[in-house]
Amino acid sequence: SLIKKAKPTLRGRKVGVLLTDGADDGTLDALRSAVEKEGATLAIVAPKAGGVKTAKGKRVAADHALSSGPSIFFDAVALVVSAKGAELLVREAAAIDWVRDAFGHLKVIGTVKAAGPILEKAAAEEDAGVVDLAGRGGVKIFIEAARRQRVWERELILRTPG
């Protein structure tokens, strides 16, 4: 099969990051650095086109507004949100769909603890492709998983066999 022959890589791929006001600068910076080191592009998806302001007050421009940057545009995704940002996004159908679509398309999803309610509402169950970015070696684990492109094992819980 072509999938088994494919070399795991992120080179030339795109990682979408759903980012909110108050998001952790360190997590975003570590993720950006690791993605770029792989030869991939990191794109910021923000709740509004104007971008966001991180926990340290840094203004981050949006490459896409949530309403016009669905997760299907990306090879892997991450949710780098603050607790307050997650409270707002959990009520946004576009945010829930963004996560639900990524999960349903078997994409690797990097996440932070604050994103828990969003993942729960989107029915994105924990598996090898849902990676805690803040955990020990989290960004590295995310990159390793994203190189494989899809979480094929997830298909077993999402699709009817046969």
PDB file of C-alpha atoms in Angstrom, residues 22-147:
ATOM      1  CA  GLY A  22      -4.152  34.683  26.635  1.00  0.00           C
ATOM      2  CA  ALA A  23      -2.549  31.605  25.071  1.00  0.00           C
ATOM      3  CA  ASP A  24       0.797  30.481  26.465  1.00  0.00           C
ATOM      4  CA  ASP A  25       3.706  32.080  24.596  1.00  0.00           C
ATOM      5  CA  GLY A  26       6.123  29.264  25.436  1.00  0.00           C
ATOM      6  CA  THR A  27       3.888  26.564  23.968  1.00  0.00           C
ATOM      7  CA  LEU A  28       3.298  28.563  20.795  1.00  0.00           C
ATOM      8  CA  ASP A  29       6.995  29.396  20.387  1.00  0.00           C
ATOM      9  CA  ALA A  30       8.099  25.789  20.956  1.00  0.00           C
ATOM     10  CA  LEU A  31       5.516  24.520  18.498  1.00  0.00           C
ATOM     11  CA  ARG A  32       6.433  27.109  15.845  1.00  0.00           C
ATOM     12  CA  SER A  33      10.138  26.315  16.199  1.00  0.00           C
ATOM     13  CA  ALA A  34       9.619  22.552  15.944  1.00  0.00           C
ATOM     14  CA  VAL A  35       7.276  22.819  12.952  1.00  0.00           C
ATOM     15  CA  GLU A  36       9.625  25.126  11.051  1.00  0.00           C
ATOM     16  CA  LYS A  37      12.608  22.881  11.880  1.00  0.00           C
ATOM     17  CA  GLU A  38      10.709  20.079  10.120  1.00  0.00           C
ATOM     18  CA  GLY A  39      10.378  22.202   6.971  1.00  0.00           C
ATOM     19  CA  ALA A  40       6.658  22.722   7.513  1.00  0.00           C
ATOM     20  CA  THR A  41       4.570  25.884   7.820  1.00  0.00           C
ATOM     21  CA  LEU A  42       2.659  26.942  10.903  1.00  0.00           C
ATOM     22  CA  ALA A  43      -0.562  28.872  10.287  1.00  0.00           C
ATOM     23  CA  ILE A  44      -2.457  30.748  12.980  1.00  0.00           C
ATOM     24  CA  VAL A  45      -6.232  30.359  13.114  1.00  0.00           C
ATOM     25  CA  ALA A  46      -7.812  32.920  15.441  1.00  0.00           C
ATOM     26  CA  PRO A  47     -11.403  33.429  16.563  1.00  0.00           C
ATOM     27  CA  LYS A  48     -11.405  36.753  14.666  1.00  0.00           C
ATOM     28  CA  ALA A  49      -9.442  38.011  11.645  1.00  0.00           C
ATOM     29  CA  GLY A  50      -7.632  40.594  13.799  1.00  0.00           C
ATOM     30  CA  GLY A  51      -5.494  37.962  15.527  1.00  0.00           C
ATOM     31  CA  VAL A  52      -4.879  37.487  19.228  1.00  0.00           C
ATOM     32  CA  LYS A  53      -2.812  38.740  22.139  1.00  0.00           C
ATOM     33  CA  THR A  54      -0.848  36.061  24.027  1.00  0.00           C
ATOM     34  CA  ALA A  55      -0.485  35.764  27.802  1.00  0.00           C
ATOM     35  CA  LYS A  56       2.622  37.976  27.635  1.00  0.00           C
ATOM     36  CA  GLY A  57       0.780  40.590  25.582  1.00  0.00           C
ATOM     37  CA  LYS A  58       2.395  39.744  22.246  1.00  0.00           C
ATOM     38  CA  ARG A  59       0.148  40.474  19.265  1.00  0.00           C
ATOM     39  CA  VAL A  60      -0.058  37.478  16.888  1.00  0.00           C
ATOM     40  CA  ALA A  61      -1.557  38.037  13.458  1.00  0.00           C
ATOM     41  CA  ALA A  62      -4.075  35.530  12.158  1.00  0.00           C
ATOM     42  CA  ASP A  63      -3.445  33.712   8.912  1.00  0.00           C
ATOM     43  CA  HIS A  64      -7.095  32.648   8.988  1.00  0.00           C
ATOM     44  CA  ALA A  65     -10.155  33.602  10.969  1.00  0.00           C
ATOM     45  CA  LEU A  66     -11.874  30.575  12.493  1.00  0.00           C
ATOM     46  CA  SER A  67     -14.846  31.107  10.190  1.00  0.00           C
ATOM     47  CA  SER A  68     -12.646  30.889   7.085  1.00  0.00           C
ATOM     48  CA  GLY A  69      -9.857  28.503   8.119  1.00  0.00           C
ATOM     49  CA  PRO A  70     -11.332  25.025   8.593  1.00  0.00           C
ATOM     50  CA  SER A  71      -9.101  22.277   9.924  1.00  0.00           C
ATOM     51  CA  ILE A  72      -9.347  20.418   6.612  1.00  0.00           C
ATOM     52  CA  PHE A  73      -6.847  22.990   5.253  1.00  0.00           C
ATOM     53  CA  PHE A  74      -4.109  21.530   7.469  1.00  0.00           C
ATOM     54  CA  ASP A  75      -2.133  18.312   7.714  1.00  0.00           C
ATOM     55  CA  ALA A  76      -2.073  18.450  11.530  1.00  0.00           C
ATOM     56  CA  VAL A  77      -3.631  20.848  14.010  1.00  0.00           C
ATOM     57  CA  ALA A  78      -3.131  22.178  17.507  1.00  0.00           C
ATOM     58  CA  LEU A  79      -5.268  23.988  20.041  1.00  0.00           C
ATOM     59  CA  VAL A  80      -3.201  26.497  21.992  1.00  0.00           C
ATOM     60  CA  VAL A  81      -5.894  28.227  23.986  1.00  0.00           C
ATOM     61  CA  SER A  82      -6.266  29.932  27.333  1.00  0.00           C
ATOM     62  CA  ALA A  83      -8.940  28.889  29.826  1.00  0.00           C
ATOM     63  CA  LYS A  84     -10.911  32.051  29.053  1.00  0.00           C
ATOM     64  CA  GLY A  85     -10.462  31.493  25.318  1.00  0.00           C
ATOM     65  CA  ALA A  86     -11.707  27.925  25.665  1.00  0.00           C
ATOM     66  CA  GLU A  87     -14.808  29.160  27.544  1.00  0.00           C
ATOM     67  CA  LEU A  88     -15.675  31.296  24.541  1.00  0.00           C
ATOM     68  CA  LEU A  89     -14.807  28.696  21.897  1.00  0.00           C
ATOM     69  CA  VAL A  90     -16.810  25.919  23.510  1.00  0.00           C
ATOM     70  CA  ARG A  91     -19.915  27.955  22.570  1.00  0.00           C
ATOM     71  CA  GLU A  92     -18.738  28.504  18.968  1.00  0.00           C
ATOM     72  CA  ALA A  93     -20.038  25.947  16.470  1.00  0.00           C
ATOM     73  CA  ALA A  94     -17.122  26.771  14.150  1.00  0.00           C
ATOM     74  CA  ALA A  95     -14.597  25.837  16.865  1.00  0.00           C
ATOM     75  CA  ILE A  96     -16.356  22.581  17.714  1.00  0.00           C
ATOM     76  CA  ASP A  97     -16.590  21.726  14.009  1.00  0.00           C
ATOM     77  CA  TRP A  98     -12.909  22.625  13.562  1.00  0.00           C
ATOM     78  CA  VAL A  99     -11.922  20.029  16.156  1.00  0.00           C
ATOM     79  CA  ARG A 100     -14.566  17.473  15.179  1.00  0.00           C
ATOM     80  CA  ASP A 101     -13.482  17.625  11.528  1.00  0.00           C
ATOM     81  CA  ALA A 102      -9.800  17.269  12.420  1.00  0.00           C
ATOM     82  CA  PHE A 103     -10.610  14.262  14.591  1.00  0.00           C
ATOM     83  CA  GLY A 104     -12.868  12.727  11.932  1.00  0.00           C
ATOM     84  CA  HIS A 105     -10.234  13.203   9.233  1.00  0.00           C
ATOM     85  CA  LEU A 106      -7.781  11.287  11.443  1.00  0.00           C
ATOM     86  CA  LYS A 107      -5.463  14.253  11.933  1.00  0.00           C
ATOM     87  CA  VAL A 108      -2.994  14.556  14.769  1.00  0.00           C
ATOM     88  CA  ILE A 109      -4.258  17.109  17.297  1.00  0.00           C
ATOM     89  CA  GLY A 110      -1.928  18.894  19.685  1.00  0.00           C
ATOM     90  CA  THR A 111      -3.658  20.323  22.716  1.00  0.00           C
ATOM     91  CA  VAL A 112      -3.259  22.038  26.062  1.00  0.00           C
ATOM     92  CA  LYS A 113      -5.184  21.352  29.269  1.00  0.00           C
ATOM     93  CA  ALA A 114      -7.450  24.385  28.816  1.00  0.00           C
ATOM     94  CA  ALA A 115      -8.762  22.912  25.539  1.00  0.00           C
ATOM     95  CA  GLY A 116     -10.356  19.959  27.366  1.00  0.00           C
ATOM     96  CA  PRO A 117     -13.941  21.273  27.216  1.00  0.00           C
ATOM     97  CA  ILE A 118     -13.632  21.923  23.470  1.00  0.00           C
ATOM     98  CA  LEU A 119     -12.304  18.421  22.815  1.00  0.00           C
ATOM     99  CA  GLU A 120     -15.057  16.948  24.969  1.00  0.00           C
ATOM    100  CA  LYS A 121     -17.836  18.832  23.196  1.00  0.00           C
ATOM    101  CA  ALA A 122     -16.377  17.829  19.820  1.00  0.00           C
ATOM    102  CA  ALA A 123     -16.297  14.177  20.976  1.00  0.00           C
ATOM    103  CA  ALA A 124     -12.571  14.023  20.225  1.00  0.00           C
ATOM    104  CA  GLU A 125     -11.594  11.094  22.408  1.00  0.00           C
ATOM    105  CA  GLU A 126      -8.068  10.699  23.706  1.00  0.00           C
ATOM    106  CA  ASP A 127      -5.889   8.459  21.560  1.00  0.00           C
ATOM    107  CA  ALA A 128      -2.316   8.324  20.259  1.00  0.00           C
ATOM    108  CA  GLY A 129      -3.110  11.225  17.928  1.00  0.00           C
ATOM    109  CA  VAL A 130      -4.365  13.620  20.605  1.00  0.00           C
ATOM    110  CA  VAL A 131      -1.141  14.930  22.113  1.00  0.00           C
ATOM    111  CA  ASP A 132      -0.680  17.081  25.234  1.00  0.00           C
ATOM    112  CA  LEU A 133       1.723  19.791  24.051  1.00  0.00           C
ATOM    113  CA  ALA A 134       2.497  20.932  27.599  1.00  0.00           C
ATOM    114  CA  GLY A 135       3.357  17.481  28.872  1.00  0.00           C
ATOM    115  CA  ARG A 136       6.882  16.150  29.087  1.00  0.00           C
ATOM    116  CA  GLY A 137       8.254  16.113  25.548  1.00  0.00           C
ATOM    117  CA  GLY A 138       4.804  17.064  24.276  1.00  0.00           C
ATOM    118  CA  VAL A 139       5.851  19.106  21.252  1.00  0.00           C
ATOM    119  CA  LYS A 140       8.341  16.422  20.207  1.00  0.00           C
ATOM    120  CA  ILE A 141       5.665  13.715  20.546  1.00  0.00           C
ATOM    121  CA  PHE A 142       3.268  15.865  18.502  1.00  0.00           C
ATOM    122  CA  ILE A 143       5.857  16.290  15.721  1.00  0.00           C
ATOM    123  CA  GLU A 144       6.624  12.559  15.649  1.00  0.00           C
ATOM    124  CA  ALA A 145       2.926  11.732  15.388  1.00  0.00           C
ATOM    125  CA  ALA A 146       2.275  14.445  12.775  1.00  0.00           C
ATOM    126  CA  ARG A 147       5.041  13.073  10.543  1.00  0.00           C
TER     127      ARG A 147
END
